[in-house]
mmCIF file of C-alpha atoms and ligand atoms in Angstrom:
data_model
loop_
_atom_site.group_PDB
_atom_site.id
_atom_site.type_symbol
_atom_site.label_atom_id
_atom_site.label_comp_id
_atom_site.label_asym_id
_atom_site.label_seq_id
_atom_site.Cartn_x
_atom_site.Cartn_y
_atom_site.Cartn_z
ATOM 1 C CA UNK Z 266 136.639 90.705 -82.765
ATOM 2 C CA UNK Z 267 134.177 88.551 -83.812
ATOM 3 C CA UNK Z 268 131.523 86.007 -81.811
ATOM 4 C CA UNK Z 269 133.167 82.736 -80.014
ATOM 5 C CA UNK Z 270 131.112 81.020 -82.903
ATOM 6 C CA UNK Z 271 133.442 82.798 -85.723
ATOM 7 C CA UNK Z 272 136.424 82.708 -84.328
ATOM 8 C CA UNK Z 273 135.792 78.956 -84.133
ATOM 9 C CA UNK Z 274 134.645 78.369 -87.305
ATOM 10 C CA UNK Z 275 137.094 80.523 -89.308
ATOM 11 C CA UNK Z 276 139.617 78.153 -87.238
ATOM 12 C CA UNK Z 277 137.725 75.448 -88.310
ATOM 13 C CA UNK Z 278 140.083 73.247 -91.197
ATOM 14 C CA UNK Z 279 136.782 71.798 -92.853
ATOM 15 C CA UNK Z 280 135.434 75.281 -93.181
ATOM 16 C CA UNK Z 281 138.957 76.693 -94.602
ATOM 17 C CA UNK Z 282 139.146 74.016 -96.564
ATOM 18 C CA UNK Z 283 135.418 74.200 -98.581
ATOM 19 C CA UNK Z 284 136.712 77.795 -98.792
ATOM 20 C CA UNK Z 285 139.372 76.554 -101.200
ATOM 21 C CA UNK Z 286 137.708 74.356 -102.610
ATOM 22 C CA UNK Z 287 134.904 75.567 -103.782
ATOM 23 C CA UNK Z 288 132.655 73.910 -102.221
ATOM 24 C CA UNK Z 289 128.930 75.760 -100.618
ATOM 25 C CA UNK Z 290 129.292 74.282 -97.308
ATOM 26 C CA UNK Z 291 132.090 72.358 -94.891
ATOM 27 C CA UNK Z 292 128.830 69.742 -94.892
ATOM 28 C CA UNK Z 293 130.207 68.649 -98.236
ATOM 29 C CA UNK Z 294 132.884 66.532 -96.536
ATOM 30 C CA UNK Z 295 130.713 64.999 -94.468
ATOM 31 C CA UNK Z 296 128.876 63.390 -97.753
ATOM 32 C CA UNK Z 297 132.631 62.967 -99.014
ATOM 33 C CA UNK Z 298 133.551 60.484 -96.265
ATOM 34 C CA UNK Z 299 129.937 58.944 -96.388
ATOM 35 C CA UNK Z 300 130.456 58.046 -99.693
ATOM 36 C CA UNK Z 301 133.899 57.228 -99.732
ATOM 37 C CA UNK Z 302 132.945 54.545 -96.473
ATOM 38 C CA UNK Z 303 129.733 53.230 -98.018
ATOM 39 C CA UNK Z 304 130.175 54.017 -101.418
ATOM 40 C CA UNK Z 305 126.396 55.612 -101.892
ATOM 41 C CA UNK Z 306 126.254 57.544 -105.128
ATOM 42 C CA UNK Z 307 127.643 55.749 -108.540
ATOM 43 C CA UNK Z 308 127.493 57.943 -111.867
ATOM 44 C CA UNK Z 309 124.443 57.759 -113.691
ATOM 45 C CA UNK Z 310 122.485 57.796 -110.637
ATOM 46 C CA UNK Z 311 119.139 59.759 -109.378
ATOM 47 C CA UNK Z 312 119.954 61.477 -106.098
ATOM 48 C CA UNK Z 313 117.435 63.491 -104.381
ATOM 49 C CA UNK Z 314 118.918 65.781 -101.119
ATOM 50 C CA UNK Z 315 116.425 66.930 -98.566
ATOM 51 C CA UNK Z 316 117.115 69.866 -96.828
ATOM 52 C CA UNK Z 317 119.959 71.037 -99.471
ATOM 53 C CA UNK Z 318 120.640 74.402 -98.856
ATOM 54 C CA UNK Z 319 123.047 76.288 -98.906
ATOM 55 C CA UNK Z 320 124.371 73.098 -101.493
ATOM 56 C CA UNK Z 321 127.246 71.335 -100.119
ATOM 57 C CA UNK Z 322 125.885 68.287 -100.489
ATOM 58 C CA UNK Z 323 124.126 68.861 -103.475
ATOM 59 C CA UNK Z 324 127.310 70.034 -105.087
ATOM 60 C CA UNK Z 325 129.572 66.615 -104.169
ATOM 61 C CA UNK Z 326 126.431 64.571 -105.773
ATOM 62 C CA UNK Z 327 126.513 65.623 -108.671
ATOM 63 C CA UNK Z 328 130.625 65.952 -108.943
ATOM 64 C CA UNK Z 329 129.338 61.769 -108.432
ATOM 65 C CA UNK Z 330 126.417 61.363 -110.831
ATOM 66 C CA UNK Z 331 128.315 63.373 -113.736
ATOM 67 C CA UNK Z 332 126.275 64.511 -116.926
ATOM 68 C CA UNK Z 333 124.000 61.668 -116.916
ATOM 69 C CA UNK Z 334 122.600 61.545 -113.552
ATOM 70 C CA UNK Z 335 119.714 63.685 -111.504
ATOM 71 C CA UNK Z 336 120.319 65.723 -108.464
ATOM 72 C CA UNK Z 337 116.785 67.253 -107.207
ATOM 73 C CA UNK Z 338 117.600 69.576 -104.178
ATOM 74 C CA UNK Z 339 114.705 70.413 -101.818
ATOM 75 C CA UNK Z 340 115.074 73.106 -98.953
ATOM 76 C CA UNK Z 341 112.672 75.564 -97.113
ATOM 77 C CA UNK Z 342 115.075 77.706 -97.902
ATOM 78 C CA UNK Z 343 116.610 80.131 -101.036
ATOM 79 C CA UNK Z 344 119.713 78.829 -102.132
ATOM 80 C CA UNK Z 345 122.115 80.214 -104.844
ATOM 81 C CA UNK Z 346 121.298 78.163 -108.074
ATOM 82 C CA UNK Z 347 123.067 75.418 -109.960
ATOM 83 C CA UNK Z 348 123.880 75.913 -113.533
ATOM 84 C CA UNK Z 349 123.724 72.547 -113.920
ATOM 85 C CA UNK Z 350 121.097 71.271 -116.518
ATOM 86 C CA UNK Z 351 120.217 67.697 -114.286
ATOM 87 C CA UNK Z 352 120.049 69.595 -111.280
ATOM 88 C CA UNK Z 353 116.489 70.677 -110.428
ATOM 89 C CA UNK Z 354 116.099 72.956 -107.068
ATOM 90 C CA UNK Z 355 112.701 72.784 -104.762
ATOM 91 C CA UNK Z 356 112.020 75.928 -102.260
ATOM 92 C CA UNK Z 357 109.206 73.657 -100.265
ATOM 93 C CA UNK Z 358 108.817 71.759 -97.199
ATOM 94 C CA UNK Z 359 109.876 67.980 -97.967
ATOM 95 C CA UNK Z 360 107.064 67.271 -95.405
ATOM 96 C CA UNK Z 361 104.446 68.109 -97.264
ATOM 97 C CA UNK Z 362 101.902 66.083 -100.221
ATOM 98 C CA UNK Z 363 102.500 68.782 -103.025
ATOM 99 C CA UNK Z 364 106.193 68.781 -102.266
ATOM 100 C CA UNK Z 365 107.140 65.048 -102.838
ATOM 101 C CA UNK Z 366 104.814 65.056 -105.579
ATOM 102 C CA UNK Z 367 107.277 67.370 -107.083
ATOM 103 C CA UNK Z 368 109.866 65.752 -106.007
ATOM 104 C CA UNK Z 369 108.245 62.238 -107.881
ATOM 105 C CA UNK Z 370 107.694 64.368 -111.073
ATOM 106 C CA UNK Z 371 110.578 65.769 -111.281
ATOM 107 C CA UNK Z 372 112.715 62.024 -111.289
ATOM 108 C CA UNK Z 373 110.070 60.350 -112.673
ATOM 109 C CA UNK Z 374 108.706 58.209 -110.051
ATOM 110 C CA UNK Z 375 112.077 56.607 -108.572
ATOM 111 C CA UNK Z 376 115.203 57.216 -107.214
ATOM 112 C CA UNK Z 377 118.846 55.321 -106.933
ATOM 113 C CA UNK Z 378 119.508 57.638 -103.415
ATOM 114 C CA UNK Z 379 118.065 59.255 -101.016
ATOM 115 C CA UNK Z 380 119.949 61.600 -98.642
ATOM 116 C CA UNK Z 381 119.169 63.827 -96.078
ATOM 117 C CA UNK Z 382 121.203 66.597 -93.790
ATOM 118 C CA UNK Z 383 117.868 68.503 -92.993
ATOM 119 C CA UNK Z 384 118.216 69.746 -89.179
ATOM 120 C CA UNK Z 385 115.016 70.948 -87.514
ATOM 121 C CA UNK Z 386 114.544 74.536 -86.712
ATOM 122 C CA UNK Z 387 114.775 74.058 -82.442
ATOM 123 C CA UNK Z 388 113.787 76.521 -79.697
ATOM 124 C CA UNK Z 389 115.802 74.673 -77.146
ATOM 125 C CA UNK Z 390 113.197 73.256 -75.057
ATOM 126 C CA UNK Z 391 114.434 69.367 -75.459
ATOM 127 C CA UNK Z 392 111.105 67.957 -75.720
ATOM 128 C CA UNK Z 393 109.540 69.839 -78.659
ATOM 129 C CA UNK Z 394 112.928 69.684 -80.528
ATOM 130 C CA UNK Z 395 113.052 66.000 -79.876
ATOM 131 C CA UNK Z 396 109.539 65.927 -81.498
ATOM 132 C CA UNK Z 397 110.962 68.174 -84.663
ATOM 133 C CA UNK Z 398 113.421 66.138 -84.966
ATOM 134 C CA UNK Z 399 112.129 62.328 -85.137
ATOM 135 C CA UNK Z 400 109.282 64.210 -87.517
ATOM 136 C CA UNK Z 401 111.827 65.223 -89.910
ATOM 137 C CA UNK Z 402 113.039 61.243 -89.519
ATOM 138 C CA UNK Z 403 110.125 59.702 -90.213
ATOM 139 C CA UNK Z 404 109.333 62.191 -93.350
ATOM 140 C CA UNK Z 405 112.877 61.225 -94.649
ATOM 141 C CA UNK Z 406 112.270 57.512 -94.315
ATOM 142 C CA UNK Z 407 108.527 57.704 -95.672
ATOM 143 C CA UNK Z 408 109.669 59.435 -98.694
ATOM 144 C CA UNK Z 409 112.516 56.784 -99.219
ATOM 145 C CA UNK Z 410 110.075 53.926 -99.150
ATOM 146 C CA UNK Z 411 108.352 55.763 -101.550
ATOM 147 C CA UNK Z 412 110.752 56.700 -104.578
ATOM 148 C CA UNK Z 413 113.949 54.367 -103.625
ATOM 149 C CA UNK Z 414 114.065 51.900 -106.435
ATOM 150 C CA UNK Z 415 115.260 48.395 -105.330
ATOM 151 C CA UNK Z 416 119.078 47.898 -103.580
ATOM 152 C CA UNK Z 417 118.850 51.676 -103.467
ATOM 153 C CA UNK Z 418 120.553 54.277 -100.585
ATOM 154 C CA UNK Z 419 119.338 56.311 -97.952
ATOM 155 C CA UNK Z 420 122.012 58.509 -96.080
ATOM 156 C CA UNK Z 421 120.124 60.773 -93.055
ATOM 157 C CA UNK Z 422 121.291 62.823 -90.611
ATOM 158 C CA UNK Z 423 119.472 61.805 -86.897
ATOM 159 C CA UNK Z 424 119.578 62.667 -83.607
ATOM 160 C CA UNK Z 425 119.923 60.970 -80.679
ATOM 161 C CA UNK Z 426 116.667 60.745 -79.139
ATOM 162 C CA UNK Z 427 114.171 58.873 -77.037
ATOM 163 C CA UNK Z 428 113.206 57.227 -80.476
ATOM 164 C CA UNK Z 429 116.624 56.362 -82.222
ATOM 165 C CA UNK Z 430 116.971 52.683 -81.331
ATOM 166 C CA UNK Z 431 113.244 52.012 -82.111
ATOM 167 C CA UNK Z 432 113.845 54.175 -85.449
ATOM 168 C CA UNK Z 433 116.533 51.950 -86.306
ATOM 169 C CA UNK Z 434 115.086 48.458 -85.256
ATOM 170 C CA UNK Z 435 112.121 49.477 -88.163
ATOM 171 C CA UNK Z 436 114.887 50.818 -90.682
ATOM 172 C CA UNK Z 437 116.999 46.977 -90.308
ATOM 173 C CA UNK Z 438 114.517 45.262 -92.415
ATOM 174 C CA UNK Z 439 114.050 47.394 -95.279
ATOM 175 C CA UNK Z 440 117.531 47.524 -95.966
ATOM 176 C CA UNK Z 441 120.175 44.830 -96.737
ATOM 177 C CA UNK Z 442 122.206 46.639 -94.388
ATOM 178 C CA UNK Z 443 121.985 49.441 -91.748
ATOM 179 C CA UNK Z 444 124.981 51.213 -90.067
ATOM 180 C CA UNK Z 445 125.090 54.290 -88.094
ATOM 181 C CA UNK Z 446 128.000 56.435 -88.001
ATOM 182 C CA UNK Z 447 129.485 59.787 -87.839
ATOM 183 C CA UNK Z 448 132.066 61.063 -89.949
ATOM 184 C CA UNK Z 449 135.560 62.965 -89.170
ATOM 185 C CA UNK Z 450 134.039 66.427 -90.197
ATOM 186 C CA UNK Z 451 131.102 65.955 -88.016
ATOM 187 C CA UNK Z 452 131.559 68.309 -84.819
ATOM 188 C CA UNK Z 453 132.195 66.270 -81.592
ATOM 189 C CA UNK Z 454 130.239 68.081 -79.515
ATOM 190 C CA UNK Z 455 127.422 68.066 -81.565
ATOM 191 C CA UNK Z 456 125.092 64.854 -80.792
ATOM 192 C CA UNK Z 457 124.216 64.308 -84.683
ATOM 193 C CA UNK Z 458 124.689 61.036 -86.286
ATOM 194 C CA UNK Z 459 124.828 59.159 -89.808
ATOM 195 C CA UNK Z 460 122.025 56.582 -90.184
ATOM 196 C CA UNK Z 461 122.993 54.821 -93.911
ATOM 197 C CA UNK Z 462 120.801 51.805 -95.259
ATOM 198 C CA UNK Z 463 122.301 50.452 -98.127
ATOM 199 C CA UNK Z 464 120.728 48.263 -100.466
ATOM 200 C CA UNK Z 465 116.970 49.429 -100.134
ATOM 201 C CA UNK Z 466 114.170 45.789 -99.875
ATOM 202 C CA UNK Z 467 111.156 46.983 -101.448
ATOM 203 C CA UNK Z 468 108.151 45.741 -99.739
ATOM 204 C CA UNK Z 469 107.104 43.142 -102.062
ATOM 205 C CA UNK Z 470 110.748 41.725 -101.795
ATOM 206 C CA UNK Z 471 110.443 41.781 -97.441
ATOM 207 C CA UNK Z 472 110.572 38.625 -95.652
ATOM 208 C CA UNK Z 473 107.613 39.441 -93.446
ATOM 209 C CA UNK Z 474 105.569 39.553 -96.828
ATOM 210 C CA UNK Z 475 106.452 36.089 -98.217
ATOM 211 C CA UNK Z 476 104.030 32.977 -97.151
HETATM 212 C C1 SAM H 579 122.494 71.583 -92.178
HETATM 213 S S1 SAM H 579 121.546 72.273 -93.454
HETATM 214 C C2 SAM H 579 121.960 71.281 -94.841
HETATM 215 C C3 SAM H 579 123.341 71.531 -95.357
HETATM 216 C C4 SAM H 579 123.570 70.873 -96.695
HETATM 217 N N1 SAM H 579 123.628 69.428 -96.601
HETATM 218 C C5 SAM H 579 124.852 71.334 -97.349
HETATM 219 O O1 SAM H 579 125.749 70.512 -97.513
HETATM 220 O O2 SAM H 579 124.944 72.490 -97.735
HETATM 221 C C6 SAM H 579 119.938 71.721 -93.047
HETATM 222 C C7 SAM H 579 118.845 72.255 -93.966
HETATM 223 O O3 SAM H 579 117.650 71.516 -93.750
HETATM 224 C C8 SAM H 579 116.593 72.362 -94.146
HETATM 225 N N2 SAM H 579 115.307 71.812 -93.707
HETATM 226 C C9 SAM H 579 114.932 71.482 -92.454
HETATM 227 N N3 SAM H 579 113.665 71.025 -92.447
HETATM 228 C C10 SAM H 579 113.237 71.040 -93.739
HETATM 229 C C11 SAM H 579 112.013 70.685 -94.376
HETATM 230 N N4 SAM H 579 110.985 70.184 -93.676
HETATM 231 N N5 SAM H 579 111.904 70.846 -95.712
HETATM 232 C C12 SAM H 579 112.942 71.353 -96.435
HETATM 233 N N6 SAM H 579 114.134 71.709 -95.878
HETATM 234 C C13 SAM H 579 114.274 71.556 -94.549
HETATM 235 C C14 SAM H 579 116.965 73.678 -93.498
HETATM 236 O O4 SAM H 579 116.271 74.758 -94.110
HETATM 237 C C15 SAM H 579 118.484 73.730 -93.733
HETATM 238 O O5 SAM H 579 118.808 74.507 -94.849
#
């Protein structure tokens, strides 16, 4: 007999179901039913995934993109490779300078989509993990302003935290729209959400900015 956590997720349909499908991760229906709601990734596009691994997500972008789009995949972690010729893997932390410099080089300055199902590593004491986590946030959305090329996406994973309606107040004007939700696949009990700002306002374009 296994742990609670396998029995659970062996009974788990999303998990069967990426089984049989193929697919790296039960994550990749979570990007499924983003996209399907918000419609995020056209063909053609440059997506770049932060914290990719094991692939999931990775995997449904570029089903999206096709032949003539870009998937760059960035994790702290190894993960099995795609054969893929426009999908370029980074083992890094996304946090870091020499990281999203890659990350710039490797799509050639910008983006069409930015998405991110990174979770911080925690060690259960709720103040330091709350810290992680709005970290990780705030890396997400600084590299976003930084590569997403006008009316562009940004998909992120969040959680609820001290910070989250502040996080979101400062998101609302740099996107056309913002919307928070959390998709059928995503585990009840779990307190992660969906943070999705379509339509990405370059600076220059901001209201704030014209006189
Ligand atoms: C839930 S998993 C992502 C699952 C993935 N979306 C999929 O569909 O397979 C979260 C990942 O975020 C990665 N991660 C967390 N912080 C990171 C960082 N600063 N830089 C790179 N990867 C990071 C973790 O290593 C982990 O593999």
């Amino acid at each position: 007999m296994g742990s609670r956590w396998q029995v659970e997720k062996h009974k788990d349909p999303y998990y069967k179901r990426a089984k049989q499908e193929d697919y790296r991760s039960r994550a990749s229906y979570k990007l499924k039913q983003l996209d399907k709601k918000f419609k995020l990734i056209k063909q053609g596009n440059t997506v770049v995934d932060l914290g990719a691994a094991p692939g999931g997500w990775s995997q449904v972008a570029l089903e999206k993109v096709g032949e003539d789009g870009i998937v760059v995949g960035v994790d702290l972690n190894r993960f099995k490779k795609f054969h893929e010729e426009n999908y370029y893997g980074i083992r890094g932390d996304f946090t870091t300078p020499e990281v999203q410099e890659k990350i710039i080089e490797l799509i050639g300055g910008k983006a069409k989509v930015v998405m991110s199902d990174a979770s911080p590593s925690l060690c259960g004491i709720k103040n330091i993990d709350q810290l992680r986590s709005i970290d990780l946030t705030n890396a997400v959305i600084e590299i976003a302003e930084n590569i997403l090329e006008e009316k562009g996406n940004l998909v992120m994973k969040v959680f609820q935290g001290p910070e989250y309606k502040s996080m979101l107040d400062s998101l609302k004007g740099k996107f056309r729209q913002v919307k928070t939700t959390k998709p059928a696949s995503s585990r009840k009990k779990s307190s992660e959400m969906y943070v999705v700002g379509l339509k990405y306002r370059p600076k220059k374009n901001r209201k704030e900015n014209k006189n």
